[in-house]
Amino acid sequence: MKSIITIVINLIFLFPVISDAQIQERAIAILDLSVKNNESNNSRLFSVEHMAKVTGIPYIITQEVDIAKNYSMILSSSLFTSTTFSADEKTTLINYVQDGGVLVAPRIQDEDFYPLFGIDGYENSNARFEVQWDSNLDDASLKYIDQPEEQVISLGRNTYSSIFKTVGYSTTFANTLATYEDGSSAVIKNAYGNGAAVSIGFSWKEVILRNQINRDYEAQRITSNGFEPTSDVFFLFIRALFLEHTPHTVWKNTSPGRSISTVMITHDIDSATGMDTLEVFVDYERDNDIEATYNITVRYFDDDLMSDFYINRQATLDHIQAGGHNFGSHSVGHFFDFGDDDIFPIGTVGNTKDSYNPSNDGDVTIGGSVYGELEVSKNVLEADIPNQTIRTFRAGHLAFHKYLIDILDELGYDYNSSFSANDVLTNFPYQSKMGRSFSGAVSNVYEMPVTISDVFHANPISIFNYFDKANTWLDITRKNHANGAPTVLLIHPNRNYKLEGMSYYLDELPNDVNIMEFEKFGDYWRAREDFVFNSELDGNEITITIPDSVDLSNDISFIVADGQSLSEISIVNELGTTLNFSHEPWEGNDVIVYFGDFVNSANFVKKEDQSLLKVFPNPVKKNLNIEFEVPQAGHFQIDLLDMNGKKVANLFNDVLHDGKHNLQKTFSADGFSKGIYFVVVQNENEIIGRTKVVMM
């Protein structure tokens, strides 16, 4: 049962007060070593901060060891060399761990820290290609690393002669949490005094930012429609490590309200067929309270690649908008060579539909530019769709130009979805860097990579296998769901059987998946990153602190580890005002704290209690048995609906006593077309059962 609780908010961790007390703050101190190590750019710091953002645990960034020591965890941005710290700083860090702190750092090369980390040496190599976590080790920091794709992660493809530098540790007292393929220790953890020292044998940059800008060494093990969580594993590892050493850790949920994860439905309209058939998708989503994103290719010219299918489509655009959906740009020409810097120069601003006239002869594009594709597509769509601002871009063929982010940022886009999650080895959004460069400026554009799609290269989706493809989507989504990671679904709406597959997929999702429009989730994620809070544990009571000025409509929620064991969770702002939050039991013994009665922007896909209704055989060719249970006597009807919710047959309409019932129906061979239908049992007031049936 929900209950209203009080939430208290302090911002003290933003203004640290130095004292003799150790580990005052239940937060992470990111120790920025960029200056101490004479680093030429902020790529390591950027990577560590992104990890902290995803974990949802409060953090600060400091260059001072004496400030960092006051926090529950110190997360170092980069390696420890013999010249990184002064003698006093080394002593401070050792005493910090001795007194109960958790120190996490990459590549320990300073021998003075060997006893702290439980090692006696290391060996460098540029030819280690994978990390294998010890799945047999009973260690709380590994609690989230439970899938095969997480337990062995890829650093690069072994067809390369060398990749980035890794450190393989030889240990004395440390536990080895993960090894390389050569047997040396890749991740180690050493209990020291009341705390712990943890190290990974590679730079954070190599497993976070390198993947994000897709300059990895082909580390992906599958090109699309797979689960590749290499970067995500480190976010989850850091959170689990913090939870292990900080009682009743509080962190920001990675999905709005009391949902566990989010699915975003996107459609790319890049063909005449897509324009012709998309209305059935629009109507299905509208009827099921789903708000999707339609990325439109504004093909206003004809060449050897495709026709000018955008011309005279105002009625189609109006129908999409009337269905309550959003729009994004899918470029002007949908050119497969858009990512080629030589073929597509940056160009200049000021392009119009009249002045920008690229074309492709089936082999190469001429007359194209990055500015032209991004500027004209945005302006055309905003001119043709009333009250529409184009904030999202997805490149045709997911062709990623080196300067794509730079131009998107300049033209006012907020979101890009031109990478595959498999390619960048993460499923979480991230703030893009310009020029796909380690030293690039941080842009305002967030990448939200495509997770699953209707593009299967080896065995394309078809009318004969779309259920199997939907089951692949479900498997990936469920693994993301377990990590709280979002899933971006891309469907080209050019075949009706794809709608059947999408409908099946949505119907089989876990009940606590949130379905949300792409940009709305992006705005939620930005708000989540900006949302500051603090927590204070006093005996068996915890206080969560948020600013007085925070916008609670963003549906930011919190998870309290082992919160069901607490006697009180209280919340007030820094002015002492009581905030009306609700809480519910969460996974295990945790508690979720959220604002008010959260209702998803698209609502959850409606699912009734399946235990009250069963159909068999399923799929059905002729004879169908319907078993159902009614809670109390009354007038009931059983209908057969198509995928758009239209009633195609009434199967029963009469009075029933309470209890279990069985109905047998026979269908003629030519009575219904093959496909998905729904059997719905309802009385005069509500639906009491709904289930899917496949007609063969």
XYZ file of C-alpha atoms in Angstrom:
696
model
C 0.000 0.000 0.000
C 1.229 3.466 -0.794
C 1.856 5.862 2.054
C 2.699 9.519 2.177
C 6.121 10.203 3.648
C 8.116 13.282 4.449
C 11.275 14.051 2.449
C 14.012 16.315 3.787
C 16.448 17.996 1.434
C 19.858 19.467 2.150
C 22.478 20.708 -0.264
C 25.334 20.482 2.201
C 27.296 18.092 -0.015
C 27.570 20.881 -2.554
C 29.435 23.001 -0.008
C 31.783 20.623 1.823
C 32.958 21.556 5.287
C 36.361 20.160 6.155
C 36.695 18.636 9.614
C 38.528 15.862 11.389
C 35.576 13.492 10.941
C 36.008 10.868 8.227
C 33.465 9.968 5.552
C 30.756 12.463 6.468
C 28.947 12.509 3.152
C 26.935 9.629 1.696
C 28.151 10.557 -1.792
C 30.976 10.039 -4.275
C 33.968 12.349 -4.493
C 35.394 12.257 -8.006
C 39.087 12.970 -7.557
C 40.134 14.898 -10.654
C 43.785 14.061 -11.378
C 43.908 15.785 -14.781
C 46.246 18.504 -13.544
C 48.333 16.294 -11.244
C 48.965 13.869 -14.124
C 49.505 16.604 -16.736
C 46.720 15.245 -18.954
C 46.133 17.001 -22.267
C 42.332 16.726 -22.208
C 39.402 15.905 -19.918
C 38.506 12.534 -21.467
C 39.206 10.562 -18.275
C 37.327 12.968 -16.043
C 34.430 13.086 -18.522
C 34.196 9.284 -18.437
C 34.195 9.070 -14.639
C 31.592 11.795 -14.278
C 29.339 10.021 -16.773
C 29.598 6.858 -14.664
C 28.563 8.783 -11.561
C 25.633 10.356 -13.410
C 24.268 6.979 -14.463
C 24.640 5.433 -10.999
C 22.352 8.172 -9.665
C 24.430 8.557 -6.502
C 25.240 12.156 -5.467
C 28.751 13.261 -6.359
C 31.152 16.178 -6.325
C 34.307 16.801 -8.357
C 37.426 17.973 -6.567
C 41.182 18.111 -7.137
C 41.861 18.125 -3.396
C 42.494 14.921 -1.466
C 41.613 16.704 1.787
C 38.116 17.407 0.423
C 37.624 13.986 -1.168
C 38.393 12.197 2.104
C 35.075 13.399 3.564
C 32.999 11.252 1.194
C 31.950 7.603 1.336
C 33.698 6.779 -1.938
C 36.614 8.360 -3.769
C 36.455 7.630 -7.479
C 39.714 8.585 -9.148
C 39.609 9.971 -12.664
C 42.927 8.436 -13.681
C 45.991 6.407 -12.774
C 48.286 6.643 -9.739
C 51.885 7.247 -10.798
C 54.862 7.774 -8.506
C 54.554 11.550 -9.005
C 50.764 11.946 -8.767
C 50.585 12.578 -5.000
C 52.694 14.145 -2.312
C 53.764 12.040 0.666
C 51.066 13.667 2.842
C 48.374 12.970 0.232
C 49.414 9.330 0.052
C 49.130 9.042 3.816
C 45.723 10.722 3.735
C 44.398 8.259 1.138
C 45.739 5.236 3.013
C 44.214 6.479 6.284
C 40.947 7.192 4.450
C 40.585 3.543 3.479
C 41.817 2.385 6.893
C 39.006 4.390 8.504
C 36.278 2.910 6.291
C 36.424 4.695 2.947
C 36.214 3.089 -0.486
C 38.926 4.120 -2.931
C 38.479 3.205 -6.619
C 41.253 3.946 -9.100
C 42.545 2.701 -12.456
C 46.072 1.467 -13.181
C 47.998 1.591 -9.901
C 51.657 2.130 -10.831
C 52.944 3.736 -7.620
C 54.622 1.085 -5.436
C 53.747 3.063 -2.294
C 50.111 2.043 -2.873
C 50.817 -1.657 -3.439
C 50.032 -2.736 0.178
C 46.786 -0.693 0.133
C 45.555 -2.394 -3.043
C 46.954 -5.848 -2.154
C 49.233 -6.166 -5.179
C 52.955 -6.628 -5.706
C 53.290 -5.639 -9.348
C 51.750 -5.392 -12.773
C 52.457 -6.111 -16.416
C 51.478 -3.832 -19.274
C 50.012 -5.181 -22.501
C 48.298 -3.867 -25.613
C 46.983 -7.298 -26.574
C 44.292 -8.112 -24.030
C 40.855 -8.217 -25.600
C 38.340 -9.264 -22.966
C 37.555 -9.115 -19.261
C 35.924 -12.060 -17.518
C 34.212 -11.387 -14.193
C 34.297 -14.214 -11.674
C 30.707 -15.456 -11.670
C 31.487 -17.922 -8.890
C 32.699 -15.250 -6.480
C 30.298 -14.336 -3.686
C 30.985 -10.600 -3.644
C 28.330 -7.921 -3.194
C 29.973 -5.627 -5.744
C 29.136 -8.153 -8.479
C 25.406 -8.322 -7.690
C 24.309 -6.770 -11.016
C 26.770 -8.667 -13.224
C 24.594 -11.721 -13.815
C 24.139 -12.124 -17.580
C 26.626 -13.972 -19.831
C 27.169 -10.821 -21.906
C 28.012 -8.947 -18.676
C 30.228 -11.610 -17.154
C 32.523 -11.550 -20.205
C 32.927 -8.106 -21.764
C 34.806 -7.146 -24.891
C 37.605 -4.563 -24.978
C 38.339 -5.038 -28.669
C 38.316 -7.596 -31.456
C 41.251 -10.005 -31.325
C 41.850 -9.618 -35.052
C 43.705 -6.426 -34.114
C 47.382 -6.910 -33.306
C 47.086 -4.376 -30.482
C 44.554 -2.115 -28.792
C 44.857 0.291 -25.840
C 47.175 -0.362 -22.895
C 45.937 -2.565 -20.054
C 47.520 -3.409 -16.708
C 47.467 -6.997 -15.462
C 48.007 -7.157 -11.697
C 49.772 -9.787 -9.657
C 48.113 -9.891 -6.243
C 49.135 -10.509 -2.641
C 46.037 -10.026 -0.497
C 43.573 -8.604 -3.006
C 40.638 -10.591 -4.323
C 40.525 -10.836 -8.110
C 37.049 -9.872 -9.302
C 37.855 -10.176 -13.001
C 40.668 -11.495 -15.178
C 41.955 -11.040 -18.708
C 42.211 -13.959 -21.097
C 45.890 -14.359 -20.129
C 44.880 -15.052 -16.514
C 46.226 -11.817 -15.014
C 43.987 -9.737 -12.746
C 41.931 -7.043 -14.486
C 39.833 -5.876 -11.510
C 40.992 -6.298 -7.928
C 39.505 -5.463 -4.531
C 41.396 -5.399 -1.258
C 39.854 -5.151 2.198
C 42.076 -2.775 4.159
C 41.217 -1.809 7.711
C 37.550 -0.838 7.742
C 37.454 0.067 4.072
C 38.367 -1.224 0.629
C 40.698 -0.316 -2.225
C 39.579 -1.283 -5.730
C 41.401 -0.960 -9.045
C 40.738 -1.690 -12.700
C 43.659 -2.292 -15.024
C 42.722 0.213 -17.754
C 41.715 3.821 -18.138
C 38.045 4.731 -17.675
C 38.347 6.583 -20.974
C 38.970 3.307 -22.801
C 35.753 1.628 -21.635
C 33.452 4.675 -21.533
C 34.295 7.558 -23.864
C 36.108 5.476 -26.491
C 32.938 3.423 -26.881
C 30.658 6.483 -26.901
C 32.456 8.103 -29.839
C 32.674 4.701 -31.554
C 36.443 4.687 -31.756
C 36.733 1.322 -30.071
C 38.541 -1.594 -31.677
C 35.360 -3.225 -33.033
C 34.560 -4.452 -29.534
C 30.925 -5.224 -30.390
C 30.201 -8.947 -30.657
C 27.004 -8.399 -32.637
C 26.218 -5.532 -34.994
C 22.540 -5.023 -34.123
C 19.668 -6.496 -32.123
C 21.937 -7.818 -29.414
C 22.868 -7.077 -25.816
C 26.273 -5.370 -25.534
C 26.600 -3.897 -22.015
C 30.361 -3.346 -21.672
C 30.158 0.269 -20.457
C 26.969 -0.366 -18.496
C 28.690 -3.052 -16.438
C 31.034 -0.460 -14.926
C 28.163 1.875 -13.984
C 26.430 -0.998 -12.208
C 29.665 -2.178 -10.599
C 30.349 1.252 -9.079
C 26.800 1.486 -7.738
C 26.955 -2.010 -6.235
C 30.330 -1.225 -4.655
C 28.885 1.929 -3.089
C 25.833 0.027 -1.824
C 28.065 -2.597 -0.270
C 29.850 -0.059 1.927
C 27.133 2.579 2.525
C 24.079 1.376 4.468
C 20.726 2.345 2.962
C 22.259 4.016 -0.087
C 19.863 6.353 -1.897
C 20.148 6.764 -5.664
C 18.091 8.282 -8.461
C 15.980 5.813 -10.397
C 16.910 5.480 -14.082
C 13.253 5.502 -15.185
C 10.421 7.904 -14.317
C 8.242 7.399 -11.275
C 7.815 3.854 -10.078
C 8.700 2.225 -13.401
C 11.865 0.114 -13.608
C 12.837 0.874 -17.209
C 11.556 2.743 -20.256
C 10.835 1.746 -23.853
C 10.750 4.396 -26.592
C 9.052 3.626 -29.902
C 10.507 5.365 -32.953
C 9.672 5.044 -36.645
C 11.931 6.016 -39.546
C 10.002 7.122 -42.635
C 12.498 6.748 -45.471
C 10.519 5.243 -48.345
C 7.331 5.705 -50.315
C 6.045 2.440 -48.845
C 6.601 3.767 -45.344
C 4.610 6.884 -46.149
C 1.845 4.773 -47.676
C 1.410 2.342 -44.761
C 2.307 4.285 -41.622
C -1.270 5.280 -40.783
C -2.089 1.862 -39.362
C 0.830 2.302 -36.927
C -0.361 5.785 -36.021
C -3.866 4.528 -35.309
C -2.751 1.501 -33.293
C -0.500 3.628 -31.097
C -3.161 6.292 -30.643
C -5.752 3.698 -29.654
C -3.351 2.207 -27.102
C -2.324 5.570 -25.611
C 1.210 5.260 -26.957
C 3.074 8.357 -28.083
C 5.729 7.497 -30.682
C 8.326 9.497 -32.622
C 8.158 9.612 -36.425
C 11.506 10.526 -37.981
C 10.799 11.854 -41.473
C 13.109 11.879 -44.492
C 12.092 14.971 -46.477
C 12.751 13.507 -49.927
C 11.644 16.383 -52.156
C 13.788 15.267 -55.129
C 14.099 12.124 -57.231
C 17.362 10.319 -58.017
C 18.684 6.795 -58.599
C 18.348 5.913 -54.896
C 14.677 6.678 -54.368
C 11.733 8.795 -55.367
C 10.566 12.193 -54.098
C 8.112 10.486 -51.736
C 7.833 13.474 -49.363
C 5.997 15.568 -51.954
C 2.220 15.947 -51.447
C 2.209 14.207 -48.058
C 0.682 16.962 -45.942
C -2.320 14.780 -45.086
C 0.016 12.079 -43.775
C 1.912 14.549 -41.604
C -1.401 15.895 -40.281
C -2.546 12.368 -39.444
C 0.616 11.672 -37.453
C 0.232 14.902 -35.530
C -3.487 14.314 -34.918
C -2.560 10.923 -33.459
C -0.630 12.714 -30.719
C 2.833 11.726 -31.956
C 6.098 13.621 -32.251
C 8.425 14.266 -35.188
C 12.164 14.084 -35.741
C 14.411 14.576 -38.746
C 15.683 11.587 -40.690
C 17.768 13.786 -43.037
C 16.977 15.089 -46.499
C 18.310 12.370 -48.746
C 18.833 9.240 -46.609
C 22.261 8.788 -48.203
C 24.294 5.692 -47.285
C 27.570 7.629 -47.708
C 26.596 10.470 -45.346
C 29.291 9.371 -42.885
C 32.085 9.797 -45.433
C 33.937 13.055 -44.703
C 35.254 13.278 -48.257
C 31.856 12.909 -49.910
C 29.954 15.017 -47.374
C 31.828 18.201 -46.448
C 30.542 20.224 -43.522
C 29.273 22.945 -45.844
C 27.918 26.264 -44.622
C 24.767 27.470 -42.940
C 21.959 29.121 -44.926
C 20.662 26.202 -47.019
C 17.070 26.099 -48.235
C 14.880 23.614 -50.050
C 15.455 25.581 -53.243
C 19.219 25.918 -52.921
C 20.113 22.471 -51.531
C 19.885 19.860 -54.299
C 22.043 16.772 -53.637
C 21.654 13.584 -55.663
C 22.978 10.046 -55.786
C 23.592 8.020 -58.959
C 23.298 4.725 -57.112
C 26.993 4.761 -56.285
C 27.973 8.118 -54.807
C 26.320 11.321 -53.615
C 27.206 14.699 -55.094
C 26.198 18.134 -53.867
C 25.552 17.057 -50.297
C 26.718 18.647 -47.047
C 26.216 18.104 -43.332
C 24.676 21.540 -42.879
C 22.367 20.903 -45.825
C 21.028 17.598 -44.500
C 20.461 18.872 -40.967
C 19.357 22.435 -41.650
C 16.971 21.845 -44.550
C 15.264 18.782 -43.058
C 14.631 20.666 -39.813
C 13.322 23.790 -41.522
C 11.092 21.921 -43.978
C 9.453 19.863 -41.243
C 8.931 22.866 -38.986
C 7.343 24.761 -41.893
C 5.024 21.883 -42.824
C 3.965 20.794 -39.313
C 2.177 23.452 -37.240
C 3.633 24.217 -33.796
C 6.410 21.659 -34.234
C 10.026 22.157 -33.188
C 12.400 19.529 -34.536
C 14.756 18.558 -31.708
C 15.744 15.011 -32.715
C 17.868 13.693 -35.572
C 18.637 10.204 -36.832
C 20.944 9.745 -39.804
C 19.889 7.523 -42.678
C 21.522 4.095 -42.433
C 22.856 5.285 -39.018
C 25.734 6.829 -40.987
C 27.599 8.908 -38.413
C 29.553 11.876 -39.782
C 32.586 13.029 -37.814
C 31.117 16.514 -37.364
C 27.484 15.486 -36.996
C 27.294 16.473 -33.326
C 28.953 19.845 -33.946
C 26.353 20.863 -36.527
C 23.426 19.411 -34.566
C 24.513 21.475 -31.589
C 24.834 24.653 -33.643
C 21.414 24.204 -35.269
C 19.622 23.706 -31.960
C 18.947 19.971 -31.949
C 18.803 18.350 -28.508
C 18.891 14.641 -29.301
C 20.639 12.314 -31.699
C 19.918 8.644 -32.261
C 22.372 7.758 -35.009
C 24.362 5.110 -33.150
C 23.435 1.517 -32.474
C 23.667 0.572 -28.799
C 25.656 -2.466 -29.915
C 28.212 -0.222 -31.603
C 28.725 2.102 -28.623
C 28.382 -0.706 -26.048
C 25.934 1.160 -23.832
C 22.167 1.443 -23.542
C 22.048 4.617 -21.435
C 21.863 8.171 -22.868
C 25.026 10.235 -22.817
C 26.092 13.788 -23.581
C 27.991 13.755 -26.857
C 31.436 15.165 -27.519
C 32.061 17.196 -30.644
C 34.158 15.921 -33.528
C 34.014 12.355 -32.195
C 37.169 13.376 -30.366
C 38.586 12.584 -26.927
C 39.480 16.266 -26.624
C 36.239 17.540 -28.174
C 34.043 20.056 -26.405
C 31.014 18.680 -24.606
C 27.914 19.463 -26.664
C 24.326 20.084 -25.636
C 23.267 17.082 -27.741
C 22.495 13.792 -26.012
C 22.921 10.501 -27.840
C 20.135 7.987 -27.212
C 21.304 4.955 -29.193
C 19.029 2.567 -31.065
C 18.737 -0.629 -29.042
C 16.530 -2.888 -31.164
C 15.120 -2.557 -34.662
C 13.426 -4.305 -37.565
C 16.784 -4.463 -39.382
C 18.230 -7.977 -39.168
C 21.096 -8.250 -41.625
C 21.735 -11.992 -41.678
C 18.108 -13.138 -41.630
C 15.760 -10.225 -42.435
C 12.410 -9.844 -40.733
C 9.523 -11.225 -42.785
C 5.931 -12.353 -42.547
C 7.235 -15.814 -41.669
C 9.482 -14.911 -38.714
C 8.296 -11.656 -37.148
C 7.289 -13.416 -33.908
C 10.823 -14.787 -33.574
C 12.237 -11.313 -34.191
C 9.895 -9.834 -31.582
C 11.090 -12.452 -29.115
C 14.661 -11.308 -29.795
C 13.561 -7.757 -28.953
C 11.943 -9.022 -25.766
C 15.061 -10.871 -24.654
C 17.207 -7.746 -25.083
C 14.613 -5.492 -23.434
C 14.309 -7.785 -20.415
C 18.077 -7.719 -19.918
C 18.050 -3.926 -20.153
C 15.085 -3.862 -17.799
C 17.053 -5.799 -15.190
C 19.669 -3.017 -15.315
C 17.142 -0.177 -15.345
C 18.431 0.725 -18.808
C 16.158 2.267 -21.470
C 15.377 0.581 -24.784
C 14.926 2.450 -28.076
C 12.889 0.485 -30.627
C 13.169 1.418 -34.311
C 10.460 0.145 -36.655
C 10.164 1.164 -40.300
C 6.360 1.267 -40.731
C 6.377 -0.149 -44.248
C 4.873 -3.607 -43.652
C 1.741 -4.491 -41.689
C 3.283 -7.647 -40.252
C 5.810 -5.425 -38.473
C 2.885 -3.890 -36.598
C 1.806 -7.371 -35.557
C 5.325 -8.047 -34.284
C 5.457 -4.721 -32.458
C 2.041 -5.327 -30.894
C 3.151 -8.746 -29.665
C 6.357 -7.243 -28.271
C 4.515 -4.503 -26.383
C 1.954 -6.917 -25.020
C 4.653 -9.194 -23.603
C 6.691 -6.476 -21.877
C 6.994 -6.599 -18.083
C 4.230 -4.641 -16.368
C 6.656 -2.157 -14.807
C 8.101 -0.985 -18.131
C 7.302 2.643 -18.914
C 6.471 3.472 -22.547
C 7.467 7.056 -23.217
C 8.000 9.339 -26.193
C 11.662 9.676 -27.153
C 12.156 13.396 -26.447
C 10.142 13.254 -23.237
C 12.451 10.568 -21.908
C 15.430 12.650 -23.028
C 14.057 15.636 -21.112
C 13.500 13.392 -18.092
C 17.111 12.177 -18.303
C 18.448 15.736 -18.448
C 16.336 16.669 -15.425
C 17.600 13.567 -13.619
C 21.217 14.529 -14.247
C 20.572 18.072 -12.973
C 18.644 16.913 -9.900
C 20.752 17.282 -6.745
C 19.936 15.671 -3.431
C 21.521 14.423 -0.255
C 20.664 11.741 2.275
C 21.454 11.487 5.973
C 21.147 8.334 8.064
C 20.390 8.750 11.758
C 19.981 5.438 13.518
C 17.128 3.674 11.750
C 15.774 6.808 10.103
C 16.841 8.382 6.831
C 16.345 11.897 5.519
C 16.456 12.686 1.779
C 17.183 16.272 0.809
C 16.179 18.079 -2.408
C 16.204 21.789 -3.360
C 13.200 23.983 -2.728
C 13.240 25.083 -6.365
C 13.166 21.592 -7.894
C 10.448 20.787 -10.450
C 8.751 17.688 -9.080
C 6.782 17.218 -12.310
C 9.868 15.601 -13.884
C 8.965 12.368 -12.051
C 12.410 11.872 -10.524
C 12.233 9.019 -8.046
C 14.659 7.452 -5.588
C 15.580 3.944 -4.572
C 16.479 3.389 -0.906
C 18.583 0.271 -0.437
C 17.167 -2.020 2.250
C 14.588 0.696 2.846
C 11.972 -1.706 4.169
C 14.163 -2.175 7.243
C 14.030 1.525 8.119
C 11.579 2.883 10.657
C 11.167 6.175 8.816
C 12.028 7.794 5.485
C 11.527 11.544 5.715
C 11.686 14.320 3.128
C 11.645 18.162 3.508
C 13.346 20.859 1.513
C 16.034 23.186 2.823
C 13.295 25.577 3.975
C 11.760 22.875 6.139
C 8.694 22.417 3.923
C 7.201 18.936 3.936
C 6.991 17.339 0.495
C 4.307 14.829 -0.348
C 6.116 11.819 -1.707
C 4.893 8.241 -1.762
C 6.805 5.049 -1.230
C 6.326 1.395 -2.123
C 8.322 -1.816 -1.718
C 10.863 -2.256 -4.505
C 13.043 -5.140 -5.581
C 14.258 -7.294 -2.694
C 14.052 -5.276 0.511
C 14.460 -1.880 -1.177
C 11.937 0.964 -1.280
C 11.076 3.336 -4.129
C 10.211 6.929 -3.233
C 8.333 8.942 -5.868
C 6.267 12.068 -6.175
C 2.494 11.625 -6.106
C 0.553 9.153 -8.231
C 2.906 8.803 -11.181
C 1.176 8.088 -14.471
C 3.445 7.414 -17.441
C 3.173 9.829 -20.348
C 1.993 6.932 -22.481
C 0.650 4.824 -19.610
C 1.580 1.221 -19.247
C 0.332 -1.077 -21.999
C -2.936 -2.337 -20.624
C -2.657 -5.893 -19.351
C -5.399 -7.646 -17.448
C -4.979 -10.577 -15.053
C -4.045 -13.424 -17.388
C -4.781 -16.011 -14.685
C -8.503 -15.300 -15.236
C -8.384 -16.137 -18.948
C -6.668 -18.880 -20.966
C -7.019 -19.869 -24.618
C -5.764 -23.032 -26.324
C -4.539 -24.239 -28.703
C -2.632 -21.098 -29.578
C -2.001 -20.560 -32.492
C -5.437 -21.772 -33.549
C -6.467 -23.151 -36.938
C -10.096 -24.146 -36.368
C -11.161 -25.016 -32.819
C -10.504 -22.699 -29.879
C -11.060 -23.404 -26.171
C -11.566 -20.416 -23.888
C -11.250 -20.966 -20.144
C -12.097 -18.048 -17.912
C -13.154 -17.169 -14.401
C -15.618 -14.485 -13.329
C -15.456 -13.064 -9.796
C -19.209 -12.598 -9.379
C -22.398 -13.339 -11.280
C -23.502 -10.918 -13.962
C -23.893 -10.234 -17.647
C -20.731 -10.932 -19.648
C -19.618 -10.773 -23.236
C -16.594 -12.238 -24.956
C -15.352 -10.529 -28.099
C -12.641 -11.155 -30.660
C -10.767 -7.950 -31.538
C -8.223 -7.251 -34.247
C -4.940 -5.492 -33.586
C -6.495 -2.061 -33.931
C -9.038 -2.854 -31.229
C -11.896 -3.315 -33.711
C -14.420 -6.022 -32.795
C -14.509 -8.665 -35.509
C -16.733 -11.226 -33.746
C -18.826 -11.665 -30.636
C -18.168 -15.084 -29.091
C -20.509 -14.911 -26.101
C -23.143 -12.566 -24.669
C -25.185 -13.811 -21.703
C -25.521 -14.049 -17.934
C -23.000 -16.182 -16.012
C -22.703 -17.345 -12.424
C -19.442 -16.737 -10.595
C -16.624 -19.256 -10.955
C -14.843 -20.988 -13.821
C -16.284 -21.465 -17.300
C -15.242 -23.106 -20.550
C -16.309 -22.029 -24.040
C -15.524 -23.829 -27.274
C -15.654 -22.018 -30.614
C -15.120 -23.263 -34.165
C -13.852 -20.912 -36.850
C -14.304 -21.465 -40.561
C -11.130 -21.650 -42.616
C -11.940 -18.498 -44.574
C -13.574 -16.558 -41.752
C -10.531 -14.642 -40.577
C -7.233 -13.632 -42.080
C -4.060 -14.930 -40.481
C -2.599 -12.774 -37.767
C -2.922 -11.635 -34.160
C -6.271 -11.149 -32.446
C -7.326 -10.545 -28.869
C -9.944 -12.417 -26.842
C -11.533 -9.991 -24.362
C -13.875 -10.934 -21.490
C -15.790 -8.041 -19.951
C -18.869 -7.223 -17.938
C -20.838 -4.006 -17.993
C -18.180 -2.109 -16.021
C -14.714 -3.438 -16.814
C -12.511 -5.847 -18.708
C -11.723 -8.848 -16.526
C -9.522 -10.729 -18.974
C -7.616 -10.095 -22.197
C -5.243 -12.389 -24.038
C -3.668 -12.764 -27.444
C -4.530 -15.480 -29.948
C -2.866 -16.170 -33.283
C -5.012 -17.292 -36.209
C -3.180 -19.621 -38.619
